[in-house]
PDB file of C-alpha atoms and ligand atoms in Angstrom:
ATOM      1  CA  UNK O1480       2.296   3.498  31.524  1.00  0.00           C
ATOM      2  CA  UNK O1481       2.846   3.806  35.227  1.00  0.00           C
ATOM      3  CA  UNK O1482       4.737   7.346  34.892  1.00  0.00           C
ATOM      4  CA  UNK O1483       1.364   8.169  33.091  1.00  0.00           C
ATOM      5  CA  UNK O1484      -1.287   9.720  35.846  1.00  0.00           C
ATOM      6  CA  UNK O1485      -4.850   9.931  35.543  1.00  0.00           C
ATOM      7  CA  UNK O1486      -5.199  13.377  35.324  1.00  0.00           C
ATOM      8  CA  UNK O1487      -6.838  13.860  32.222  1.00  0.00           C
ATOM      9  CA  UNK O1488      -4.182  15.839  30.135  1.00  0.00           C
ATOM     10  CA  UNK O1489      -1.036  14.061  31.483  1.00  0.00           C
ATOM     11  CA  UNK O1490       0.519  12.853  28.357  1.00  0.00           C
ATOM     12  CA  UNK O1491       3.772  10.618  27.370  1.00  0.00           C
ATOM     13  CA  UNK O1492       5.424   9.669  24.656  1.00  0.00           C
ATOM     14  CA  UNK O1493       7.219   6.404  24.231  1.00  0.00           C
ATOM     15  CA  UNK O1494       9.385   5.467  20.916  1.00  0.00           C
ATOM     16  CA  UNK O1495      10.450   2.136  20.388  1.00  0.00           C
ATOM     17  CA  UNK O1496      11.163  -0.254  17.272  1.00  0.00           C
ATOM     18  CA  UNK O1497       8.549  -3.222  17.191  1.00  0.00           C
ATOM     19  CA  UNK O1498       8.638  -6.252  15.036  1.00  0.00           C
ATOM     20  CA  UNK O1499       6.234  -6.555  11.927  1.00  0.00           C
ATOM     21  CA  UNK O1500       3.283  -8.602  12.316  1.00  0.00           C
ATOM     22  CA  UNK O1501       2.589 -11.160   9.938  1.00  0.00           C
ATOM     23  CA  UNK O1502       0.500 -11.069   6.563  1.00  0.00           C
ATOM     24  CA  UNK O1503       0.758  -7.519   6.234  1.00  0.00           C
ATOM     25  CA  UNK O1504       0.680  -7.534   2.531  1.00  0.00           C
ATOM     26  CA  UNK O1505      -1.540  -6.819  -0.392  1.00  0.00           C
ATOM     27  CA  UNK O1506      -0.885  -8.968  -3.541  1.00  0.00           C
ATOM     28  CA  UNK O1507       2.118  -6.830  -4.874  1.00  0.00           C
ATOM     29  CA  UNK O1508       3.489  -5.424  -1.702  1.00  0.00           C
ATOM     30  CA  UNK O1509       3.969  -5.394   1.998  1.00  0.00           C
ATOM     31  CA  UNK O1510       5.713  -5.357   4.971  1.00  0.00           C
ATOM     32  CA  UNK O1511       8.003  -7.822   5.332  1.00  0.00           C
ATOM     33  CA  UNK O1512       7.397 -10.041   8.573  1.00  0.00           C
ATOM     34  CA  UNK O1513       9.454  -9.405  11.761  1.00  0.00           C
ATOM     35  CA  UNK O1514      10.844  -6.213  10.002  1.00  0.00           C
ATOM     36  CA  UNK O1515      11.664  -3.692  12.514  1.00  0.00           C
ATOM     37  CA  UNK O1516       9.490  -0.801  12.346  1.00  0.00           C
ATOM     38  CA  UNK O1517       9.948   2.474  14.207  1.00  0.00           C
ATOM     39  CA  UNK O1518       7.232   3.439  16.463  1.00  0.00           C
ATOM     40  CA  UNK O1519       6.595   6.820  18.330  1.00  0.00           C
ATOM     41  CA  UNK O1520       3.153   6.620  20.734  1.00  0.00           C
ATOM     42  CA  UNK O1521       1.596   9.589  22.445  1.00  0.00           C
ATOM     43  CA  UNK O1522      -0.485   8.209  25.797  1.00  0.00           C
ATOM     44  CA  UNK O1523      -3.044  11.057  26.612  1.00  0.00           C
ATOM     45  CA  UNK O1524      -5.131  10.753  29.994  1.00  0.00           C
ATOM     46  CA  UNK O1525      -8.744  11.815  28.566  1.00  0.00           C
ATOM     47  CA  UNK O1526     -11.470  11.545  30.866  1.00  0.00           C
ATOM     48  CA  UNK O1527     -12.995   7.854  29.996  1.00  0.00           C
ATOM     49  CA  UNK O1528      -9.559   6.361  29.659  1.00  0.00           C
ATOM     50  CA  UNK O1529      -5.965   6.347  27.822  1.00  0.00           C
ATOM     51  CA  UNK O1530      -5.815   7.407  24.084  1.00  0.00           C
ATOM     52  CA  UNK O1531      -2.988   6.420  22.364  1.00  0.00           C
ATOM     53  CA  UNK O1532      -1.711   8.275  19.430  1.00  0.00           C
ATOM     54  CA  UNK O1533       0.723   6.062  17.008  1.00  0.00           C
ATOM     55  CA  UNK O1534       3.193   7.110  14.551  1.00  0.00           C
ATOM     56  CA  UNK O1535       4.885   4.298  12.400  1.00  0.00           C
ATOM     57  CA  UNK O1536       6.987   3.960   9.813  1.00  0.00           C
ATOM     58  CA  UNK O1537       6.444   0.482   7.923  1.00  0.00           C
ATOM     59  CA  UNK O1538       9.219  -0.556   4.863  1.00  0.00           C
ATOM     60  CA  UNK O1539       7.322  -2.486   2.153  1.00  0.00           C
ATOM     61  CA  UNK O1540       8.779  -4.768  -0.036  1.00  0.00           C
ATOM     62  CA  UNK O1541       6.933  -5.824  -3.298  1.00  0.00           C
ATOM     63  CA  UNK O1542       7.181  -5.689  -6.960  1.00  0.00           C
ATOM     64  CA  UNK O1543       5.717  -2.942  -9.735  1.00  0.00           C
ATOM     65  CA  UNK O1544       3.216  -3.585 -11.016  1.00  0.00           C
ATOM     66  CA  UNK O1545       3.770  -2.622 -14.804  1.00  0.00           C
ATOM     67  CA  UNK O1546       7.484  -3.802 -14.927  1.00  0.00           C
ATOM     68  CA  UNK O1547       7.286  -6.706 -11.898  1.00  0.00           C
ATOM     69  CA  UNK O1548      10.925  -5.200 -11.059  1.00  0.00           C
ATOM     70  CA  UNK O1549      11.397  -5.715  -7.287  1.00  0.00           C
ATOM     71  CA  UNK O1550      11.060  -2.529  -5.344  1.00  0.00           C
ATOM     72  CA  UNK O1551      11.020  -1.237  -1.519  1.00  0.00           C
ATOM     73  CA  UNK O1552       9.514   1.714   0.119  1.00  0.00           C
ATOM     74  CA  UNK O1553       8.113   2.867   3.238  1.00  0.00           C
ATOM     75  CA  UNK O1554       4.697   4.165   4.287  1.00  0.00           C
ATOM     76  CA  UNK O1555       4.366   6.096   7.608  1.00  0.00           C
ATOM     77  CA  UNK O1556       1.057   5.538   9.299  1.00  0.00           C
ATOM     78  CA  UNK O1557      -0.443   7.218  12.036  1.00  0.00           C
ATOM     79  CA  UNK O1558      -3.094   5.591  14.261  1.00  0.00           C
ATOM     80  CA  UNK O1559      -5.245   6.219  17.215  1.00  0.00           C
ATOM     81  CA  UNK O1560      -6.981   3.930  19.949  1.00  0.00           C
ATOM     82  CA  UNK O1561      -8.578   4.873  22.797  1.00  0.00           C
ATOM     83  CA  UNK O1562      -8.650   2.515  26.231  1.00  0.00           C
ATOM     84  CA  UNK O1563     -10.896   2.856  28.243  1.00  0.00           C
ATOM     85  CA  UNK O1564     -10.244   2.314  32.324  1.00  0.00           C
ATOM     86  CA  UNK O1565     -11.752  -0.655  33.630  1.00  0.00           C
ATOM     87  CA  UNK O1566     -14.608   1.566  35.507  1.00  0.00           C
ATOM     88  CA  UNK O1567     -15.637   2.695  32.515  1.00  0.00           C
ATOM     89  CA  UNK O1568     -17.581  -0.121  31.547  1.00  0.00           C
ATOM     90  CA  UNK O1569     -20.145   0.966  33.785  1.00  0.00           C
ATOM     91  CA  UNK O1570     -23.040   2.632  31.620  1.00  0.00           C
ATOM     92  CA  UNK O1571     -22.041   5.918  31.955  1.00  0.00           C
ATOM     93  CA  UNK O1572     -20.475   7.461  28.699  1.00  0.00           C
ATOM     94  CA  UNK O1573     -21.556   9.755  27.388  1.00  0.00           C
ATOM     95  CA  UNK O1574     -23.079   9.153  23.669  1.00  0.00           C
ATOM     96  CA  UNK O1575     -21.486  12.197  21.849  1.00  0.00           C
ATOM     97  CA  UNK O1576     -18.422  10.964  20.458  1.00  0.00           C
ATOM     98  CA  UNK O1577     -16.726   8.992  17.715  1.00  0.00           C
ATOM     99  CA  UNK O1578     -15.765   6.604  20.162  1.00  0.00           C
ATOM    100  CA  UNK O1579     -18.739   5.159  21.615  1.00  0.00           C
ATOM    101  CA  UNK O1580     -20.072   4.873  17.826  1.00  0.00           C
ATOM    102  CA  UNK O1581     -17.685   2.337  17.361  1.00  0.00           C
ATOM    103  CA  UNK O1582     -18.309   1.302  20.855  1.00  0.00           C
ATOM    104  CA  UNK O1583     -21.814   0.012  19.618  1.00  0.00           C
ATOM    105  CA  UNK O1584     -20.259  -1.697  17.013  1.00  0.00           C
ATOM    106  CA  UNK O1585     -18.095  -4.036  18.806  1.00  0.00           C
ATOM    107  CA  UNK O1586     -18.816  -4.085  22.439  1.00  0.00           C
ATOM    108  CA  UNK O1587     -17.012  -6.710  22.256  1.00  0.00           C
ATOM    109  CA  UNK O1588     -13.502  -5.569  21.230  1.00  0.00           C
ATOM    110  CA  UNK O1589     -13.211  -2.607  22.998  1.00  0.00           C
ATOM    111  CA  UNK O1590      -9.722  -2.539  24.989  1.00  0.00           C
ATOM    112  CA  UNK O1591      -9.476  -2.006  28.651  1.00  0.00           C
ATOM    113  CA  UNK O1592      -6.122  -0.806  30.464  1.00  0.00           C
ATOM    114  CA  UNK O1593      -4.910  -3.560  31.887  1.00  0.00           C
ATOM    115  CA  UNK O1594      -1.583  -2.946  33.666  1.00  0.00           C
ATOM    116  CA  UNK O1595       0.736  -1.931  31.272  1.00  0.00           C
ATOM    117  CA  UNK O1596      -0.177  -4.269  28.304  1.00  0.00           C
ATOM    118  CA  UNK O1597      -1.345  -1.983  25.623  1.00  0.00           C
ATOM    119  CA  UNK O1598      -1.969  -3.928  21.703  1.00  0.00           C
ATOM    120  CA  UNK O1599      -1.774  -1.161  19.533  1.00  0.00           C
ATOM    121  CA  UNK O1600      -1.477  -3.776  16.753  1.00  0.00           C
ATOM    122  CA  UNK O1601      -5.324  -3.918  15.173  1.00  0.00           C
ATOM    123  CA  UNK O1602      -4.945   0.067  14.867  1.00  0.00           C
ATOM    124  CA  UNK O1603      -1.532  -0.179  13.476  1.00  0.00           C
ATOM    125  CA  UNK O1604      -2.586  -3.130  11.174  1.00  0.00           C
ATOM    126  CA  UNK O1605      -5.889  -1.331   9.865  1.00  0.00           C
ATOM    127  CA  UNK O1606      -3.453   2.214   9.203  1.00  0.00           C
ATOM    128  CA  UNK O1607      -0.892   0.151   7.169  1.00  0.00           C
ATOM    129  CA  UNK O1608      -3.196  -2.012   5.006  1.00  0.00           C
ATOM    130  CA  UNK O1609      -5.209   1.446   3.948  1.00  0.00           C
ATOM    131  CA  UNK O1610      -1.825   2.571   3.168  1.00  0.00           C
ATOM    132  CA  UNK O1611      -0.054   0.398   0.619  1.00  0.00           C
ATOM    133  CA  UNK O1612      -0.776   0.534  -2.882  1.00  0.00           C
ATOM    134  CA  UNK O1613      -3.026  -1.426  -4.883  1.00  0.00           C
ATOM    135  CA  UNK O1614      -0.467  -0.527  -8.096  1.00  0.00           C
ATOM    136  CA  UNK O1615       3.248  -0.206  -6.574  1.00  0.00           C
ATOM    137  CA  UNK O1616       5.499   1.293  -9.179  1.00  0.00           C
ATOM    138  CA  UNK O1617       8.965   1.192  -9.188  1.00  0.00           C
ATOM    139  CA  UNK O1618       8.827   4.848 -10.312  1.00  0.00           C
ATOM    140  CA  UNK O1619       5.966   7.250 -11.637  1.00  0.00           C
ATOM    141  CA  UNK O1620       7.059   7.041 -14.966  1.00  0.00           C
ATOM    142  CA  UNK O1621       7.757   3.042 -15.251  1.00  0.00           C
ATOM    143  CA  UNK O1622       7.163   2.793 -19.046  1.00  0.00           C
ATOM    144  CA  UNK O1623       6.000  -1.354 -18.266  1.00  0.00           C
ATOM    145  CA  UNK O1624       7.157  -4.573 -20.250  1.00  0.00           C
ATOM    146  CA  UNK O1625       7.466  -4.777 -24.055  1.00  0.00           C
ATOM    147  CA  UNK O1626       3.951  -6.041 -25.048  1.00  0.00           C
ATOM    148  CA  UNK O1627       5.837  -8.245 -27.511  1.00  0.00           C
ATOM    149  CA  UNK O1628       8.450  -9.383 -26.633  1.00  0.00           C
ATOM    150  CA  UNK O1629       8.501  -8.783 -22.445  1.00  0.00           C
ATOM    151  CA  UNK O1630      11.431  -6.782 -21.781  1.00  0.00           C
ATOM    152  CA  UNK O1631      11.438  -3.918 -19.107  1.00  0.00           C
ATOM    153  CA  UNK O1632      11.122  -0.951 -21.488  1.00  0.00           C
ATOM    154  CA  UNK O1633      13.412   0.912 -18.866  1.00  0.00           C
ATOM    155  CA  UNK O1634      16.306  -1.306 -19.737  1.00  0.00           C
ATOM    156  CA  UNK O1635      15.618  -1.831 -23.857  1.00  0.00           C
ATOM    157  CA  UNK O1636      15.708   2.094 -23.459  1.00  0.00           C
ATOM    158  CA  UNK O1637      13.494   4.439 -25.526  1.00  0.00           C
ATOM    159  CA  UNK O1638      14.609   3.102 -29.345  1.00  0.00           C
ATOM    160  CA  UNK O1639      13.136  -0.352 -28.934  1.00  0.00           C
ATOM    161  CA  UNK O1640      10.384  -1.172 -30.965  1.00  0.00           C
ATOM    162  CA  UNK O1641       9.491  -4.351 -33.152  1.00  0.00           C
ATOM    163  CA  UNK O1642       9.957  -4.694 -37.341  1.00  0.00           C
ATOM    164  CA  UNK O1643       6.264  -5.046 -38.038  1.00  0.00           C
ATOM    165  CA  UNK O1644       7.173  -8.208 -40.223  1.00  0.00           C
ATOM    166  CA  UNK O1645       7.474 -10.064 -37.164  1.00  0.00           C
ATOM    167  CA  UNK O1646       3.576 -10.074 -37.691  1.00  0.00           C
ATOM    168  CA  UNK O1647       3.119 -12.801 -40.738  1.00  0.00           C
ATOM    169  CA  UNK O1648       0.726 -11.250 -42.094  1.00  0.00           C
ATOM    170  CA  UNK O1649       2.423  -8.264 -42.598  1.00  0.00           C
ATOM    171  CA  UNK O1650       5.155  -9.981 -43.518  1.00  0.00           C
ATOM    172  CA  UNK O1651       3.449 -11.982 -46.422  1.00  0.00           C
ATOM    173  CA  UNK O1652       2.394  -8.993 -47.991  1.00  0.00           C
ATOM    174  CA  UNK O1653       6.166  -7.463 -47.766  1.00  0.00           C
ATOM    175  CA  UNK O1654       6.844 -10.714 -49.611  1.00  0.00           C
ATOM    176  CA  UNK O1655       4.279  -9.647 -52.102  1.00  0.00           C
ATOM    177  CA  UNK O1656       5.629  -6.119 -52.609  1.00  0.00           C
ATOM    178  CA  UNK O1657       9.035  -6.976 -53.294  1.00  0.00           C
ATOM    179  CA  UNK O1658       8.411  -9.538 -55.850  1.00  0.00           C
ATOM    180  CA  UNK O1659       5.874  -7.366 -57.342  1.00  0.00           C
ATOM    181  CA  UNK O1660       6.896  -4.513 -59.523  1.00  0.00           C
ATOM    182  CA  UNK O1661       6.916  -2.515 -56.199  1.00  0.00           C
ATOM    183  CA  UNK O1662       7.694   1.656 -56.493  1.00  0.00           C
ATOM    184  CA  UNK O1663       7.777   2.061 -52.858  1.00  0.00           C
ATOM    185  CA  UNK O1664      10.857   2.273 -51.681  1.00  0.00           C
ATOM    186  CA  UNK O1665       9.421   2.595 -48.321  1.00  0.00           C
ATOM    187  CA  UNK O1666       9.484  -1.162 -47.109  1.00  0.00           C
ATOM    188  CA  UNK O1667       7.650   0.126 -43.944  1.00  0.00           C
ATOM    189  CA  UNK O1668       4.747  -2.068 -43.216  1.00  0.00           C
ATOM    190  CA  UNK O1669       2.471   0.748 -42.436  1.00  0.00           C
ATOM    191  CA  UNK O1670       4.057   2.597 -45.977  1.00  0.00           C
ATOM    192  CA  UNK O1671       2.308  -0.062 -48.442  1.00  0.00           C
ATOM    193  CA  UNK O1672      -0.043   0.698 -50.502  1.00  0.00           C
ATOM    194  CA  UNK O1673      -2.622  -1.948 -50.557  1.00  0.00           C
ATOM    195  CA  UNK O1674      -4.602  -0.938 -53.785  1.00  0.00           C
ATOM    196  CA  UNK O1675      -1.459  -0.778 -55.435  1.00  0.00           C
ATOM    197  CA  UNK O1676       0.634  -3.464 -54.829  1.00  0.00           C
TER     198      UNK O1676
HETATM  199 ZN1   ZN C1388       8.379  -0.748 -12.973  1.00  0.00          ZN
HETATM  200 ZN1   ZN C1389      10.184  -5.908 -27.272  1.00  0.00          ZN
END
């Protein structure tokens, strides 16, 4: 921050790769702790203070939610937090921007430059929770689990399916259809007719 002057519209931009916080996760999927995530930050010199504009890119690891398969991806986030200099927490602001809104919120949290210690990690954390999925898929199309039997449809591929007469009730009246004087030839489950057999 020292290169960065007061002058409002003196700008830098710093990249570097920071470790993941912790307990970035929603049930299914997060970001796994300590990961390294790339990190690009604008510092803008605005009138009231430094705002600092964050790009991210965070790798999740989790599992879909239809098939439970593991599964990584990444989510790039982008951020914003403005710090105000220390002189600014005289009452002078003006009350016109998004800023001080918040600033009536939580007088309490607002950040000050201090040095060069900058913790863009509330801003960062609030970007990447919005971001992950409630539902992760593995893909778009992941057909799920079996509902009978559990297997990853993907795998069992698009032929498997279940003889009804797994079902015993369908299965006791297949009984009753072949030791009847049954026509049918069709021995499908769904094919019998009930009024006749
Ligand atoms: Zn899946
Ligand atoms: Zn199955």
């Amino acid at each position: 921050m020292r290169q960065l002057g007061r002058q409002a519209g003196s700008a830098l931009t710093q990249t570097r790769i920071v470790p993941a916080p912790d307990d970035l996760r929603l049930e299914l999927i997060g970001v796994p702790a300590a990961a390294d995530i790339p990190l690009e930050v604008r510092f803008e010199a605005v009138s009231e203070g430094v705002l600092a504009t964050g790009t991210a890119i965070a790798p999740l690891a989790g599992e879909c939610a239809r098939c439970l398969a593991p599964l990584t991806s990444s989510v790039t986030v982008g951020f914003q937090e403005l710090y105000l200099y220390a002189e600014g927490r005289h009452d002078k602001h003006d009350k016109h921007d998004k800023h001080d809104e918040q600033e009536e919120q939580d007088a309490g949290e607002i950040y000050h430059l201090d040095g060069d210690l900058l913790d863009l990690e509330p801003a960062f954390r609030d970007a990447v929770v919005l971001a992950l999925p409630m539902s992760p898929l593995c893909r778009d199309d992941c057909p799920g689990l079996c509902a009978e039997c559990g297997v990853p449809l993907a795998d069992a591929g698009p032929g498997h399916r279940h003889d009804a007469a797994v079902d015993p009730r369908w299965a006791a009246l297949q009984q009753l259809s072949e030791h009847g004087n049954d026509k049918h030839q069709d021995r499908r489950a769904g094919a019998i007719d009930l009024q006749e057999g």
